[in-house]
Coordinates of C-alpha atoms and ligand atoms in Angstrom, one line a residue:
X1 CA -10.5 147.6 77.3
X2 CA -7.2 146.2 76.8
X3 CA -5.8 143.2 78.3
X4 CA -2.7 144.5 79.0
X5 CA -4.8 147.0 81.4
X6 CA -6.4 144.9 83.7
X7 CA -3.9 141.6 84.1
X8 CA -5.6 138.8 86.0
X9 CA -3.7 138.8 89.5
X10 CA -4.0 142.1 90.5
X11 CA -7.7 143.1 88.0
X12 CA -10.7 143.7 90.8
X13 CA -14.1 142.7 90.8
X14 CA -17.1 144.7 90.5
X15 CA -18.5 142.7 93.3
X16 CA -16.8 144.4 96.3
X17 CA -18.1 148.1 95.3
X18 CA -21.8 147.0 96.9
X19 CA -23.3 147.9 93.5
X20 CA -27.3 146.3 92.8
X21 CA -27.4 143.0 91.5
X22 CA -28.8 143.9 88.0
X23 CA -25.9 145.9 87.5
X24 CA -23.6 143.3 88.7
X25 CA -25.3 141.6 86.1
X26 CA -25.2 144.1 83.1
X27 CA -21.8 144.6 83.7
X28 CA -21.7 141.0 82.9
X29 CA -23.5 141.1 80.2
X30 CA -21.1 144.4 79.2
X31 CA -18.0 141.6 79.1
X32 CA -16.7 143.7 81.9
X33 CA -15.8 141.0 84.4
X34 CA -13.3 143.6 86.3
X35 CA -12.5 147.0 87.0
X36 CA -10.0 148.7 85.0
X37 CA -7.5 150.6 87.2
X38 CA -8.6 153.8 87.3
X39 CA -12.0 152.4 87.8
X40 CA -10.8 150.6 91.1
X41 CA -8.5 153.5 92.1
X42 CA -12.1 156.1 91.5
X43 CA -15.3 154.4 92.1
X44 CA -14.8 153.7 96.1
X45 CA -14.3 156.9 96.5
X46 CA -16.5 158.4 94.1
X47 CA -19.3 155.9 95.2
X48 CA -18.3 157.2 98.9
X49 CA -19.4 160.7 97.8
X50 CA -15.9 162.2 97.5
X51 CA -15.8 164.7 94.5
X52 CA -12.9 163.6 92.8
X53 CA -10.0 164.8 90.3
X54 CA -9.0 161.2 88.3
X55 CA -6.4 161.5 85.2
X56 CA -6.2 158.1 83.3
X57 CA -5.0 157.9 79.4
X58 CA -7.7 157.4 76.5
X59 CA -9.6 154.5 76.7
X60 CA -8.9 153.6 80.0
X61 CA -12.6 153.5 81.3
X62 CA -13.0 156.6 82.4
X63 CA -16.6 157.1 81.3
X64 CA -17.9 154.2 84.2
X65 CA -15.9 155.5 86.6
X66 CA -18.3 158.5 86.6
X67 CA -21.4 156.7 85.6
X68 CA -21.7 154.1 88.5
X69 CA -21.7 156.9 90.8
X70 CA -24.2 159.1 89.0
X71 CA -26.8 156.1 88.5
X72 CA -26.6 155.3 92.0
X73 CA -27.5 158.6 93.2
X74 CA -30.0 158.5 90.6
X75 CA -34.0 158.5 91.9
X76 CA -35.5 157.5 88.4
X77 CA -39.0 158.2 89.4
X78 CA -38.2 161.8 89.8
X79 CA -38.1 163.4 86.2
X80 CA -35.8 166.2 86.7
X81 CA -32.5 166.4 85.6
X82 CA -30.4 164.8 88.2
X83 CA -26.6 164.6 86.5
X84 CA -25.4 166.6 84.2
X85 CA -22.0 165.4 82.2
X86 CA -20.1 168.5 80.5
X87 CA -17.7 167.3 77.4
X88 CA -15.7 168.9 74.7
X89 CA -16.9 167.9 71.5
X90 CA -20.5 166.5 70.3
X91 CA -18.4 163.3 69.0
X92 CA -17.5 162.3 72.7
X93 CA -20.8 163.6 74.4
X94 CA -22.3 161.3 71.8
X95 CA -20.0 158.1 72.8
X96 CA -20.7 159.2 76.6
X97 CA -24.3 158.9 76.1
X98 CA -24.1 155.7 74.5
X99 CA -21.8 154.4 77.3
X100 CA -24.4 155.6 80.0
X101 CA -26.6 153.6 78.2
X102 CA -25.8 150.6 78.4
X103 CA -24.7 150.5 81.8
X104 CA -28.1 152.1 82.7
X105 CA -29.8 149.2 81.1
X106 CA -30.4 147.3 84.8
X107 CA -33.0 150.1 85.4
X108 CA -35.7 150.7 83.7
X109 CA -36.5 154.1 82.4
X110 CA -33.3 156.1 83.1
X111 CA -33.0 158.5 79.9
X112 CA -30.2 160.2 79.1
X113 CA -30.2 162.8 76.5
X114 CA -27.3 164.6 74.4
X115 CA -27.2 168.6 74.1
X116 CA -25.2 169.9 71.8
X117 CA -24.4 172.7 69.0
X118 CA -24.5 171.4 65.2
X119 CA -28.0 169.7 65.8
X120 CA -31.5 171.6 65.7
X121 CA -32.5 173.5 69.4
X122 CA -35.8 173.0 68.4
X123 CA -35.7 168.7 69.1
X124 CA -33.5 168.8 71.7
X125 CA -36.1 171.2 73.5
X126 CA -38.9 168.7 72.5
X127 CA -36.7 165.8 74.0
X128 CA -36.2 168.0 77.5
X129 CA -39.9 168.6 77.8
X130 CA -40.6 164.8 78.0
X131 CA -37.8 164.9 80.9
X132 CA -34.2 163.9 81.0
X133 CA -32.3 162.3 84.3
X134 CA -29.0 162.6 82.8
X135 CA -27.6 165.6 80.2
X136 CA -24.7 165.2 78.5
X137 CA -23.4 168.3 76.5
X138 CA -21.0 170.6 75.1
X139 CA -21.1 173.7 77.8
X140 CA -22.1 176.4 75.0
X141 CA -25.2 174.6 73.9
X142 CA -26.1 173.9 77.5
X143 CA -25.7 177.5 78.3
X144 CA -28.1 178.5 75.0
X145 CA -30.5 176.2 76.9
X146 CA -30.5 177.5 80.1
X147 CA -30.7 180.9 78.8
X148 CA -33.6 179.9 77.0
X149 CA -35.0 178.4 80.2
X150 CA -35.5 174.9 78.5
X151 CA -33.3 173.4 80.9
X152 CA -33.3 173.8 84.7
X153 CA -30.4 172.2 86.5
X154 CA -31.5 172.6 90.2
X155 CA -31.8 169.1 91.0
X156 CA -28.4 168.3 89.6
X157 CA -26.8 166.5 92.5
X158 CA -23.8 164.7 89.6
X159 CA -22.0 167.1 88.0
X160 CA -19.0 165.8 85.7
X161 CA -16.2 167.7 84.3
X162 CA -14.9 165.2 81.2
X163 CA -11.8 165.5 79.4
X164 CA -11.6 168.9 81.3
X165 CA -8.0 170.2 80.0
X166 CA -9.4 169.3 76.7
X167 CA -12.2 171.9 77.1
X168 CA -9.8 174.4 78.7
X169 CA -7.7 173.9 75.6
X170 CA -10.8 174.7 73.9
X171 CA -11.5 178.1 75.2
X172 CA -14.7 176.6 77.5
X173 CA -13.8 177.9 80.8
X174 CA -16.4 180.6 80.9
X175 CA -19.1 178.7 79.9
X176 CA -17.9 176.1 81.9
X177 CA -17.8 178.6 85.1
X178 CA -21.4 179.8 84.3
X179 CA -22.6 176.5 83.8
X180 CA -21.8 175.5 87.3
X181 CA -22.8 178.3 88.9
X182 CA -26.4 177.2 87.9
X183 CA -25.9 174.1 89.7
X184 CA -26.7 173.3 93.2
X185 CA -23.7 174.0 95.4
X186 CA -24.7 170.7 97.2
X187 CA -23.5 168.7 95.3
X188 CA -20.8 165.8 93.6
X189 CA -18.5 166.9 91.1
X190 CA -16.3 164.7 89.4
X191 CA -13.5 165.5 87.2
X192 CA -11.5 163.9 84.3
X193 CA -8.8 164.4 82.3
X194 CA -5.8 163.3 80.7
X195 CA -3.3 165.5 81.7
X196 CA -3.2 167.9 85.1
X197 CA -2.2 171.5 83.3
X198 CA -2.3 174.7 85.8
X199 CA -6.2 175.6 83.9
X200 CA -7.5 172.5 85.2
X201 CA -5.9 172.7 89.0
X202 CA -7.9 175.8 88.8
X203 CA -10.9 174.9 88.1
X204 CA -10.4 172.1 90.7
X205 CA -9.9 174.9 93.2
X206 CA -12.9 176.6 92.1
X207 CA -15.5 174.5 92.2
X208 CA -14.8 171.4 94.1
X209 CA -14.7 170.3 98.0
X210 CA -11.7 168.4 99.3
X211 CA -11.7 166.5 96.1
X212 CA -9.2 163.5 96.4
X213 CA -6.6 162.6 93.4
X214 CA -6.7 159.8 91.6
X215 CA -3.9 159.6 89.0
X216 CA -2.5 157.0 87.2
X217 CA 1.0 157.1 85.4
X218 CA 0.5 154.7 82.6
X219 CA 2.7 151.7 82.1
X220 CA 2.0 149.7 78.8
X221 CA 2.4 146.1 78.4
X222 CA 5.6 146.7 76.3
X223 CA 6.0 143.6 74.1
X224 CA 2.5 144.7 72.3
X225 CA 3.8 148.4 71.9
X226 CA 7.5 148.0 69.2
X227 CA 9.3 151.3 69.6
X228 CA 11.7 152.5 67.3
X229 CA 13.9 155.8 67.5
X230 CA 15.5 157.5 64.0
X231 CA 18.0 160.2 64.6
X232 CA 16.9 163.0 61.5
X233 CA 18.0 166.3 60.5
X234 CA 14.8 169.0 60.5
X235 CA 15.3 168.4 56.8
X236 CA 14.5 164.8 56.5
X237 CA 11.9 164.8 58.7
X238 CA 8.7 164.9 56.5
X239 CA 10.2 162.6 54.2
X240 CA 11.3 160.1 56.9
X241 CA 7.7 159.8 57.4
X242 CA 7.5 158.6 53.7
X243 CA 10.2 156.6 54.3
X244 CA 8.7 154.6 57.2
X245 CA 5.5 153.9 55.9
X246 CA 6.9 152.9 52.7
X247 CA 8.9 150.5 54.6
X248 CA 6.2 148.7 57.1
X249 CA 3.3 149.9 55.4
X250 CA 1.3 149.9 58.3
X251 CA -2.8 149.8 57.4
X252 CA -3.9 153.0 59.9
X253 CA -1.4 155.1 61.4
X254 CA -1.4 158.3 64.2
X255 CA 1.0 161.0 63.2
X256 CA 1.4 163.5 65.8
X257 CA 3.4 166.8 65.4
X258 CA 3.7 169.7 67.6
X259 CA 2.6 172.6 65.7
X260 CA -0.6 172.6 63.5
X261 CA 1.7 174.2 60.9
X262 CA 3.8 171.1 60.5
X263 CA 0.3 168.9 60.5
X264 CA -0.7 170.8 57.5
X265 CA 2.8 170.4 55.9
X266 CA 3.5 167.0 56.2
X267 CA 0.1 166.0 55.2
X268 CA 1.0 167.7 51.5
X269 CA 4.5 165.7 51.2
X270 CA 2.0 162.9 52.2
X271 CA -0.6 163.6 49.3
X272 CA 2.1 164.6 47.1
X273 CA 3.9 161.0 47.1
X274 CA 0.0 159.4 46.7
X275 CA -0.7 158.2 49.9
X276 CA -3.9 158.6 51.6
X277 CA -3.1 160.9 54.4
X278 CA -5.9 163.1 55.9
X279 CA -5.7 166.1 58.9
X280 CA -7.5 166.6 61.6
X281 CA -7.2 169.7 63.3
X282 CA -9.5 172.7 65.1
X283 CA -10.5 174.6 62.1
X284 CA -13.0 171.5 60.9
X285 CA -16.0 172.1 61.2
X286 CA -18.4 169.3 62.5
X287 CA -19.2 167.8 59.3
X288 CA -15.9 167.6 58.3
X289 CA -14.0 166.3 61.2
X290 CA -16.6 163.7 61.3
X291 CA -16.1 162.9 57.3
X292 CA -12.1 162.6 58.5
X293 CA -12.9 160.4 61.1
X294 CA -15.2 157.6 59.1
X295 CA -12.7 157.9 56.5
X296 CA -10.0 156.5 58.5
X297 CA -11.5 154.3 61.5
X298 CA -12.9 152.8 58.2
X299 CA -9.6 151.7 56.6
X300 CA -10.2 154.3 53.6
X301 CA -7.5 156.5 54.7
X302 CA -3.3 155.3 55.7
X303 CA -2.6 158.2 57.7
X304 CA -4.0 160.4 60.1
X305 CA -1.7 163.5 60.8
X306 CA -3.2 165.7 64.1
X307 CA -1.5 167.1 67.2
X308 CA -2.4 166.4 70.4
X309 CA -4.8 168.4 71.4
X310 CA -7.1 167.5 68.1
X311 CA -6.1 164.1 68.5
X312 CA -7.9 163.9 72.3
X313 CA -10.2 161.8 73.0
X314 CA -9.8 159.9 69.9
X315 CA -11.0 156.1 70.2
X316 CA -9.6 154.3 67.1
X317 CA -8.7 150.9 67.7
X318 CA -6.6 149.0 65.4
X319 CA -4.2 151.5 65.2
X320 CA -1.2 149.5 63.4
X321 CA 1.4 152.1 64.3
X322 CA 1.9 156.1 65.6
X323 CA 4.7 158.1 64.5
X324 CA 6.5 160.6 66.7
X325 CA 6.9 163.3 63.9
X326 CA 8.5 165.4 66.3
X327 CA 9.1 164.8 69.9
X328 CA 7.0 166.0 72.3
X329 CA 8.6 167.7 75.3
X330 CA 6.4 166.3 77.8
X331 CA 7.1 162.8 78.0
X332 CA 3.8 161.7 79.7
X333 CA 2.6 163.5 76.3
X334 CA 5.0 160.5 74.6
X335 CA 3.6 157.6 76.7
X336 CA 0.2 158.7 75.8
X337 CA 1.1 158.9 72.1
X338 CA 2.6 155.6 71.9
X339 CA -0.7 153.5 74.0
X340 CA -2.7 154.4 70.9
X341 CA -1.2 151.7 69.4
X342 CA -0.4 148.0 70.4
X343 CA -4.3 147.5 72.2
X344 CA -6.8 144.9 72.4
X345 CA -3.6 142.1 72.5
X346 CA -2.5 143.3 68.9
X347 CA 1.4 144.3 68.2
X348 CA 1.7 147.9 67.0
X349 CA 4.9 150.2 65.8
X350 CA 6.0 153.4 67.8
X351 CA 8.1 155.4 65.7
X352 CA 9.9 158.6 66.4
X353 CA 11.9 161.0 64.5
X354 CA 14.2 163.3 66.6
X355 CA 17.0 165.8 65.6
X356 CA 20.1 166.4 68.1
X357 CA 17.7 169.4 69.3
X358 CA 15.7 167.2 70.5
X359 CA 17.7 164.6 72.5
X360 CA 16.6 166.1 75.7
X361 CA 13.5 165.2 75.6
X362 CA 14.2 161.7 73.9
X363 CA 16.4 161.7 77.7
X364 CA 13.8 162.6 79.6
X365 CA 11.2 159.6 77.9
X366 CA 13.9 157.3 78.7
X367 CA 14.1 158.3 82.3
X368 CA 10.4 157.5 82.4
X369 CA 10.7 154.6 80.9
X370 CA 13.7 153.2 83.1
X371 CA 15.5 152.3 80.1
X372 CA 17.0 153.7 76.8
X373 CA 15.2 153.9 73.8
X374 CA 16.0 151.7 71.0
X375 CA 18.0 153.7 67.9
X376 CA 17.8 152.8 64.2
X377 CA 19.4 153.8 61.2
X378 CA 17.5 156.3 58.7
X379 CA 19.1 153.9 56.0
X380 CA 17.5 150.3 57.3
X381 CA 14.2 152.0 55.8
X382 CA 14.1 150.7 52.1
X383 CA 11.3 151.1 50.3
X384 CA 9.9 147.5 48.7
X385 CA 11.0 147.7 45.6
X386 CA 8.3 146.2 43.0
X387 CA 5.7 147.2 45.2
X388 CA 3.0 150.0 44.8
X389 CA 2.7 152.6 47.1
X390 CA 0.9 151.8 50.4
X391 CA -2.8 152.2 49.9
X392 CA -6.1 151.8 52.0
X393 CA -8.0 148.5 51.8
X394 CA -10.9 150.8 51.6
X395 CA -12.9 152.8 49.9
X396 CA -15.6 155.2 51.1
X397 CA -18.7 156.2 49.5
X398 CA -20.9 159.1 50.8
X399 CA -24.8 158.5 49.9
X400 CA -27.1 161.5 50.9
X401 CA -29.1 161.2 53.1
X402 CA -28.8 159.8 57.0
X403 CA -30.6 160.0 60.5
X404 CA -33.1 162.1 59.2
X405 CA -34.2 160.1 56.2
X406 CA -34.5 157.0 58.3
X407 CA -31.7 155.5 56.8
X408 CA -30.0 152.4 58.7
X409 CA -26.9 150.7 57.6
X410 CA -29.0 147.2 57.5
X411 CA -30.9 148.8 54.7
X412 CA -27.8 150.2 52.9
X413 CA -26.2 146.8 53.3
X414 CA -29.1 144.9 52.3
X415 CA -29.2 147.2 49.0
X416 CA -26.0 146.6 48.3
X417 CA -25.8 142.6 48.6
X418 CA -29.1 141.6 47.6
X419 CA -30.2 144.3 44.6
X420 CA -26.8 145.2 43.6
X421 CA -24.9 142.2 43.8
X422 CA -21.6 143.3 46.0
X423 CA -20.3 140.3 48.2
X424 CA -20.8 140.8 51.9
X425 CA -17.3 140.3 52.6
X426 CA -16.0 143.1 50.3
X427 CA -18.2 145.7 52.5
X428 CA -16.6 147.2 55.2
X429 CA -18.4 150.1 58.1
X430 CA -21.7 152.0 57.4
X431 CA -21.5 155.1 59.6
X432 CA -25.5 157.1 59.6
X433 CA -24.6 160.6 60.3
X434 CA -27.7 163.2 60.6
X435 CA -27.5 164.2 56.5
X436 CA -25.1 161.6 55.3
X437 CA -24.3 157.9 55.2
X438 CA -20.9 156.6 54.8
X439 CA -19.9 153.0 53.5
X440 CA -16.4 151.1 53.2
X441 CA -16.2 149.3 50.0
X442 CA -12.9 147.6 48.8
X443 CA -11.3 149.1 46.5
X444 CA -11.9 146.6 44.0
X445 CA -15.8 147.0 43.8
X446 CA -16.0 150.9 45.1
X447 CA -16.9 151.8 41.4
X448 CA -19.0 149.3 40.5
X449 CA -21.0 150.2 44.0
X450 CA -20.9 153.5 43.1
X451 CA -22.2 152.9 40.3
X452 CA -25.0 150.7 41.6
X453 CA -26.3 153.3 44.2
X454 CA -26.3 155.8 41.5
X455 CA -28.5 154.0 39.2
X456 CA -30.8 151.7 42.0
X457 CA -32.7 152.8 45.1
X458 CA -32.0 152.2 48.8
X459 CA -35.2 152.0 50.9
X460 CA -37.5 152.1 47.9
X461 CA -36.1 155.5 47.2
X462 CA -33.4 157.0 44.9
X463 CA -29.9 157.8 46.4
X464 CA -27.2 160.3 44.8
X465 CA -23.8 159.0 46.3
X466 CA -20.2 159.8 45.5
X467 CA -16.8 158.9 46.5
X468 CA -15.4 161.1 49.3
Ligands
ADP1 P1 -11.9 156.8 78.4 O1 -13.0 157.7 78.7 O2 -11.0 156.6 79.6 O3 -11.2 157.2 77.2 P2 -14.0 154.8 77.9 O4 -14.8 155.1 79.1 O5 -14.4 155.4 76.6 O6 -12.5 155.3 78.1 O7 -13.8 153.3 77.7 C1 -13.0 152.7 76.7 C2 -13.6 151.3 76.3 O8 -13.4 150.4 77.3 C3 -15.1 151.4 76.0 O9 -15.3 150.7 74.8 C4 -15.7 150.7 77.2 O10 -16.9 150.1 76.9 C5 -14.7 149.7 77.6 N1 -14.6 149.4 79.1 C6 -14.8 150.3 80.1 N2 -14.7 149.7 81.3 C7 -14.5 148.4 81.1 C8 -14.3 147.2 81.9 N3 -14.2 147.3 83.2 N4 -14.1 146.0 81.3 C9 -14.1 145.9 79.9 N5 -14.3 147.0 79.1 C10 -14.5 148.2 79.6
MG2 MG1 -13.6 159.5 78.0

């Protein structure tokens, strides 16, 4: 969490929600010594039995505010499936499991299992049969497991909705609609979300009782997040892009355009003047939109152009600045953008580009600000002159070979250092995916790495790896 979330005077303790000790004191042991807001605005009432519609921006601590409730409720001795979490993608069921881990970790025996598409049916089956408390899955593989009756969801008494317009955007509501209408109609159901479109008011009215609202307009600790406004002509715009990272070379930056059209384009003027700029949009498939996504949380790629709906969800700290490529006419959507940056107590840049077409909106942003934005010249951004053009830190290097060879990054790293010589400090992440294993070299030693893994063995065994 960030600081600038919870400040001291106002930041409330755990203590007064009634929860057991041992999860008084693995929240502790968590580092989470108070409740971010959302969770103090959600979990009375959650933990009251209300079902409940919360909206709170990424990485606000959504993922507790639903777990507390769910484990409390939870009878561990019973082996059915007792809460079931529904989420968009496997990439944020996966981090939702691992959350409900760890704050699961004062009982004993709670498992909690992920379900979803991209993985073999047949383990997951395997994995039901030695019985689940809590599911957490995409809602089309659930549904491919109820129709095969290896999962029965009567004793469901939790049901969660997470990043719900997210999986409206993504064309779930069916599935989402047949999922719950295998569920117990006694029941809890808690939803979240980061923005409060008409689909998701919908689905409230649905399939919830009296749920209460908990929203929370965002305000960010402003001297962590510098924003900067440049008035461009449609023309410029791309290359303003250029121009701006060129100028403050940030390490990792956000790019967010409106249309996947312009993602696409700006990403070749990108390649084009050499810089390391990768997409992220709908049309990856798993394996690749997770190859986008080690590549730059591992410092191996400058920029990462999406919009906002692929960007959703995303939780990449040490962002060192987001650029408004265009400006979004919702200027919640803006405020959102710009808190990806300037976390955990480090500065970060906000940068936006808008054309006279678009001073309406840059209007409305400062309304919600309650104050003006702050305007700079097109021509303050000079390129450094002797320097070379802004490149990643990183390198990565793609072995074959992951999850399912046993592979874990101590062994990849132990390979590295101790047979083949690299120096600790010049090896950045190791990300084990199911077939693949990623590692961050610098750029300095990537070849002579590569070179290394070609020629030695990792785990007694051979590798073929290759620079992605
Ligand atoms: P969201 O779902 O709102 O995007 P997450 O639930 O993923 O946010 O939480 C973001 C991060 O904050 C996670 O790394 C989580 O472990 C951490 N976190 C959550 N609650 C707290 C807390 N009360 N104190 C400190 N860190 C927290
Ligand atoms: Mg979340």
């Amino acid at each position: 969490m960030t600081k600038t979330d919870a400040s001291p005077p106002t930041a409330a303790s755990f203590v007064s929600l009634g929860l057991p000790e041992a999860a008084l004191t693995n929240l502790t042991q968590l580092g989470y010594t108070s409740m971010t807001p959302i969770q103090a605005a959600s979990l009375p009432l959650a933990l009251a039995g209300h079902d409940l519609i919360a909206q709170a921006k990424t990485g606000s601590g959504k993922t507790a505010a639903f777990t507390l409730p769910l484990l409390a409720r939870l009878a561990p001795r019973s082996f059915a499936v007792q809460a079931l979490v529904l989420c968009p993608t496997r990439e944020l069921a996966e981090q939702v499991t691992q959350e409900i881990r760890r704050l699961a970790r004062a009982e004993d025996n709670i498992k909690a299992l992920t379900l979803c598409g991209g993985v073999a049916l047949r383990g997951q089956i395997a994995s039901l049969a030695h019985g689940a408390h809590i599911v957490v899955g995409t809602p089309g593989r659930i549904l491919d497991h109820l129709a095969r009756e290896t999962l029965a969801l009567d004793a469901v008494n939790t049901l969660v909705l997470d990043e719900a317009d997210r999986m409206l955007d993504m064309g779930f509501a069916d599935d989402i609609a047949k999922v719950i209408a295998r569920c117990p109609k006694t029941r809890q159901t808690l939803l979240f979300s980061a923005t409060y479109p008409d689909g998701v008011a919908q689905l409230a009215k649905r399939f919830m009782r009296e749920p209460k609202d908990v929203k929370l307009t965002e305000r960010h600790d402003d001297s962590q997040i510098r924003q900067r406004f440049y008035e461009v002509e449609d023309s410029q715009r791309l290359h303003a892009v250029g121009l701006l990272l060129d100028h403050f070379r940030p390490v990792s930056t956000l790019a967010f355009c409106n249309t996947k059209q312009q993602c696409r384009d700006l990403v070749g003027v990108l390649q084009a003047q050499g810089l390391v700029a990768l997409e992220l949009h709908g049309d990856l498939d798993q394996r690749e939109r997770d190859q986008v996504l080690v590549q730059f949380a591992n410092r191996s790629a400058s920029v990462l152009v999406a919009t906002d709906v692929a960007a959703r969800g995303l939780d990449i700290t040490q962002l060192a600045a987001v650029i408004n490529v265009d400006i979004t006419p919702d200027p919640e959507v803006h405020i959102h953008r710009i808190g990806r940056t300037g976390r955990a107590g480090e500065q970060g840049w906000a940068f936006s580009l808008a054309s006279m077409d678009e001073m309406g909106r840059v209007g409305r942003i400062d309304e919600m600000q309650g104050r003006p934005n702050p305007w700079h010249p097109l021509s303050e951004l000079t390129p450094a002159a002797d320097t070379e053009p802004l490149r990643p830190p990183m390198v990565t290097l793609q072995i074959l070979g992951g999850r399912k060879e046993k592979i874990r990054p101590g062994d990849l790293l132990g390979a590295l250092t101790k047979d083949m010589g690299i120096e600790g400090a010049r090896i950045g992440k190791i990300n084990v995916n199911e077939f693949s294993t990623y590692v961050a070299v610098e750029r300095s030693v990537a070849d002579q790495a590569l070179r290394a893994l070609n020629s030695g063995k990792v785990k007694g065994k051979s590798v073929k790896a290759r620079r992605l």
